[in-house]
Amino acid sequence: MTGVRARLSTMMFLQYFIWGVWFVTMGTYLGQTLHFTDRQIGWAYGATAIAALVSPFFMGVVADRYFSSEKLLAALHLLGGVVMWLVSMQTSFATFYPLLILYALCYMPTLSLTNSISFHHVRDPGRDFPFIRVLGTIGWIVAGIMVGKVFHADALVLPLRLAAGASIVMAVFALVLPHTPPKAAGGRFSVHDALGLDALALLRNRDFFIFVAGSFLLCIPLQFYYTFANPFLNEIGAPDPAFIQTFGQMSEIFFMLLLPVMLRKFGIKVIMLVGMAAWSLRYLAFGMGANGAVMALIYIGILLHGICYDFFFVSGQIYTDQRAGERIRAAAQGLINFVTNGLGYFIGATVSGAVVNRYATANPACSDAAAVAHECLKVTHDWHAIWLVPSVGALIVFILFALLFKPRGGSTQTAGNGVGPAGVPA
């Protein structure tokens, strides 16, 4: 079992290294190097959301029935590595965007596959899985250190090519993972079961419906951070932006350990509200810190990530596990993933791009040659005004959730498989 756990932990490290090495800094590369518009940057970050909408259907109809998980994982990462290399060669949005969507369609199903492989090969998921999953967070941190501190490559194409190379490594490594047969192989095919439609019945419960609606609405302002935090930090001259953003993942590990105690003490509603409030406060800190680049406020906004992510998304997964029960647990988690990582983040990517574009100003003093040499920026932004928009948005969702969400019995038990990512890494 020790050897199996080591392989599963390495799998998680590579899985999230691949995502973290390109995702954080892509906005800076697209804006400062390829000179894509803010709207186009927003659409680019919506690519993973599009894939998240399709992924549950692919997993339910194809992956769970016909292919062993480790071989499918290898095939998807191999194809993804090739596609990402092609993405890195594009300089126009017309060719970059469809290839990025194709890459996301390869990558997003592998999030579920790595979880399924892990759960299949551990004796006690509640006890063992968190220690395997934490290697994913460490992989994301290592990626940020490499890009931001070692290579200083926030505005370069290098992160995309590192992701392509790491994907090929992952494809090869997946072939030595323990065999994981398709869990629905040989069973009677049902479109209803494959698509997880049983989970829709949960929406008849008022508290679960409010939870799903609140999660969806919160994901719209959330996408401002994932899409534009790195371009913001680079524009205001923060030191090693991709590196300092890893402080958020470091705080996630701390608050993940704290979460079970806090849930028992305060209950699910209070913890989720604290997570929502933290999103509003982090954006307010960014907005206030943008005036004169007050780094203390910027660091506070970054370090709040552990509360933002763990106290809302992870506790939300735990709540979903409790409400769904054993029979439709996977379908319920798939529903939340569809609503948040799919619909919520896609709308959020579109809205964030439009808002940032609204507060953009062309810099006529910056020539094309100087911009290519990264000596100046062709476009600057009113980041104070930009960050106030998602701050107010998250605050409105917080107020509505506080008034309307009334969980049955205030359950605080921590479910074992609620500690995985909500899709966008912490």
Tab-separated table of C-alpha atoms in Angstrom, residues 58-215:
chain	number	residue	atom	x	y	z
A	58	PHE	CA	-18.018	12.422	-21.082
A	59	MET	CA	-17.246	10.752	-17.764
A	60	GLY	CA	-20.752	9.359	-17.341
A	61	VAL	CA	-21.301	8.119	-20.888
A	62	VAL	CA	-17.786	7.055	-21.971
A	63	ALA	CA	-15.089	7.036	-19.288
A	64	ASP	CA	-16.982	5.165	-16.578
A	65	ARG	CA	-18.060	2.395	-18.929
A	66	TYR	CA	-15.454	1.526	-21.540
A	67	PHE	CA	-11.891	2.407	-20.465
A	68	SER	CA	-9.665	1.707	-17.498
A	69	SER	CA	-9.027	4.981	-15.720
A	70	GLU	CA	-5.227	4.939	-15.827
A	71	LYS	CA	-5.095	4.267	-19.596
A	72	LEU	CA	-7.645	6.972	-20.321
A	73	LEU	CA	-5.658	9.337	-18.097
A	74	ALA	CA	-2.522	8.582	-20.140
A	75	ALA	CA	-4.293	9.110	-23.463
A	76	LEU	CA	-5.876	12.416	-22.444
A	77	HIS	CA	-2.608	13.838	-21.089
A	78	LEU	CA	-0.687	12.706	-24.160
A	79	LEU	CA	-3.178	14.395	-26.463
A	80	GLY	CA	-3.325	17.386	-24.137
A	81	GLY	CA	0.442	17.796	-24.195
A	82	VAL	CA	0.486	17.888	-27.998
A	83	VAL	CA	-2.399	20.355	-28.119
A	84	MET	CA	-0.849	22.626	-25.493
A	85	TRP	CA	2.376	22.779	-27.497
A	86	LEU	CA	0.297	23.861	-30.501
A	87	VAL	CA	-1.438	26.454	-28.295
A	88	SER	CA	1.954	27.880	-27.346
A	89	MET	CA	2.767	28.481	-31.019
A	90	GLN	CA	-0.280	30.651	-31.708
A	91	THR	CA	-0.165	34.451	-31.772
A	92	SER	CA	-3.700	35.318	-32.893
A	93	PHE	CA	-6.838	34.871	-30.836
A	94	ALA	CA	-8.658	33.232	-33.756
A	95	THR	CA	-6.305	30.237	-33.630
A	96	PHE	CA	-5.326	30.362	-29.942
A	97	TYR	CA	-8.852	30.155	-28.513
A	98	PRO	CA	-10.209	27.016	-30.242
A	99	LEU	CA	-6.998	25.134	-29.520
A	100	LEU	CA	-7.155	26.186	-25.862
A	101	ILE	CA	-10.731	24.871	-25.663
A	102	LEU	CA	-9.544	21.588	-27.185
A	103	TYR	CA	-6.784	21.392	-24.576
A	104	ALA	CA	-9.255	22.079	-21.766
A	105	LEU	CA	-11.509	19.313	-23.096
A	106	CYS	CA	-8.539	16.955	-22.703
A	107	TYR	CA	-7.507	18.191	-19.252
A	108	MET	CA	-10.729	18.727	-17.294
A	109	PRO	CA	-11.897	15.072	-17.326
A	110	THR	CA	-8.540	14.083	-15.815
A	111	LEU	CA	-9.476	15.878	-12.579
A	112	SER	CA	-12.249	13.341	-11.986
A	113	LEU	CA	-10.078	10.482	-13.215
A	114	THR	CA	-7.283	11.175	-10.719
A	115	ASN	CA	-9.826	11.351	-7.897
A	116	SER	CA	-11.461	8.094	-9.028
A	117	ILE	CA	-8.120	6.303	-9.232
A	118	SER	CA	-7.205	7.497	-5.751
A	119	PHE	CA	-10.504	6.503	-4.152
A	120	HIS	CA	-10.355	3.063	-5.770
A	121	HIS	CA	-6.970	2.214	-4.264
A	122	VAL	CA	-7.167	3.495	-0.672
A	123	ARG	CA	-8.765	1.590	2.197
A	124	ASP	CA	-10.293	4.601	3.946
A	125	PRO	CA	-10.880	7.616	1.659
A	126	GLY	CA	-11.776	9.870	4.571
A	127	ARG	CA	-8.459	9.141	6.258
A	128	ASP	CA	-6.143	8.573	3.301
A	129	PHE	CA	-7.312	10.819	0.469
A	130	PRO	CA	-6.454	14.205	2.047
A	131	PHE	CA	-2.792	13.158	2.391
A	132	ILE	CA	-2.739	12.207	-1.294
A	133	ARG	CA	-4.655	15.284	-2.488
A	134	VAL	CA	-2.371	17.706	-0.625
A	135	LEU	CA	0.404	16.751	-3.058
A	136	GLY	CA	-1.715	18.432	-5.729
A	137	THR	CA	-1.596	21.699	-3.831
A	138	ILE	CA	2.168	21.277	-3.400
A	139	GLY	CA	2.463	20.681	-7.156
A	140	TRP	CA	0.618	23.944	-7.799
A	141	ILE	CA	2.956	25.754	-5.384
A	142	VAL	CA	6.076	24.320	-7.041
A	143	ALA	CA	4.742	25.425	-10.437
A	144	GLY	CA	4.270	28.978	-9.153
A	145	ILE	CA	7.765	29.062	-7.661
A	146	MET	CA	9.283	27.860	-10.927
A	147	VAL	CA	7.413	30.351	-13.115
A	148	GLY	CA	7.581	33.346	-10.786
A	149	LYS	CA	10.808	32.974	-8.848
A	150	VAL	CA	13.098	30.782	-10.954
A	151	PHE	CA	12.247	31.733	-14.544
A	152	HIS	CA	10.446	35.098	-14.007
A	153	ALA	CA	8.252	33.966	-16.890
A	154	ASP	CA	4.858	35.536	-16.102
A	155	ALA	CA	4.727	37.300	-19.493
A	156	LEU	CA	6.486	34.582	-21.493
A	157	VAL	CA	5.286	31.579	-23.499
A	158	LEU	CA	7.466	29.263	-21.369
A	159	PRO	CA	4.711	28.262	-18.866
A	160	LEU	CA	2.569	26.880	-21.700
A	161	ARG	CA	5.469	24.787	-22.940
A	162	LEU	CA	6.300	23.574	-19.451
A	163	ALA	CA	2.668	22.432	-19.186
A	164	ALA	CA	2.969	20.601	-22.509
A	165	GLY	CA	6.130	18.808	-21.388
A	166	ALA	CA	4.712	17.937	-17.971
A	167	SER	CA	1.597	16.523	-19.662
A	168	ILE	CA	3.749	14.106	-21.667
A	169	VAL	CA	5.545	13.078	-18.459
A	170	MET	CA	2.165	12.505	-16.816
A	171	ALA	CA	0.989	10.406	-19.770
A	172	VAL	CA	3.971	8.099	-19.385
A	173	PHE	CA	3.675	7.959	-15.589
A	174	ALA	CA	-0.040	7.085	-15.793
A	175	LEU	CA	0.897	3.772	-17.389
A	176	VAL	CA	2.558	2.621	-14.132
A	177	LEU	CA	-0.429	3.546	-11.971
A	178	PRO	CA	-2.408	0.656	-10.448
A	179	HIS	CA	-5.061	-0.772	-12.731
A	180	THR	CA	-8.458	0.857	-12.221
A	181	PRO	CA	-11.255	-0.788	-14.257
A	182	PRO	CA	-14.231	1.256	-15.464
A	183	LYS	CA	-16.668	1.258	-12.574
A	184	ALA	CA	-19.796	0.801	-14.706
A	185	ALA	CA	-18.373	-1.830	-17.068
A	186	GLY	CA	-20.784	-4.659	-17.823
A	187	GLY	CA	-23.771	-2.934	-16.287
A	188	ARG	CA	-26.961	-1.956	-18.074
A	189	PHE	CA	-26.543	1.429	-19.758
A	190	SER	CA	-28.896	4.179	-18.640
A	191	VAL	CA	-28.718	7.748	-19.893
A	192	HIS	CA	-30.416	8.816	-16.677
A	193	ASP	CA	-27.715	7.230	-14.513
A	194	ALA	CA	-24.821	8.141	-16.787
A	195	LEU	CA	-25.710	11.831	-16.670
A	196	GLY	CA	-26.370	11.823	-12.948
A	197	LEU	CA	-29.926	13.129	-13.289
A	198	ASP	CA	-30.907	11.705	-9.891
A	199	ALA	CA	-29.131	14.650	-8.288
A	200	LEU	CA	-31.697	17.056	-9.744
A	201	ALA	CA	-34.193	15.741	-7.202
A	202	LEU	CA	-32.103	17.406	-4.479
A	203	LEU	CA	-33.070	20.800	-5.872
A	204	ARG	CA	-36.604	20.264	-4.559
A	205	ASN	CA	-35.128	20.815	-1.098
A	206	ARG	CA	-35.155	24.551	-0.444
A	207	ASP	CA	-31.886	24.672	1.495
A	208	PHE	CA	-29.994	22.696	-1.156
A	209	PHE	CA	-31.433	24.856	-3.923
A	210	ILE	CA	-30.292	28.013	-2.104
A	211	PHE	CA	-26.855	26.461	-1.634
A	212	VAL	CA	-26.557	25.663	-5.361
A	213	ALA	CA	-27.854	29.101	-6.380
A	214	GLY	CA	-25.481	30.831	-3.963
A	215	SER	CA	-22.529	28.790	-5.212
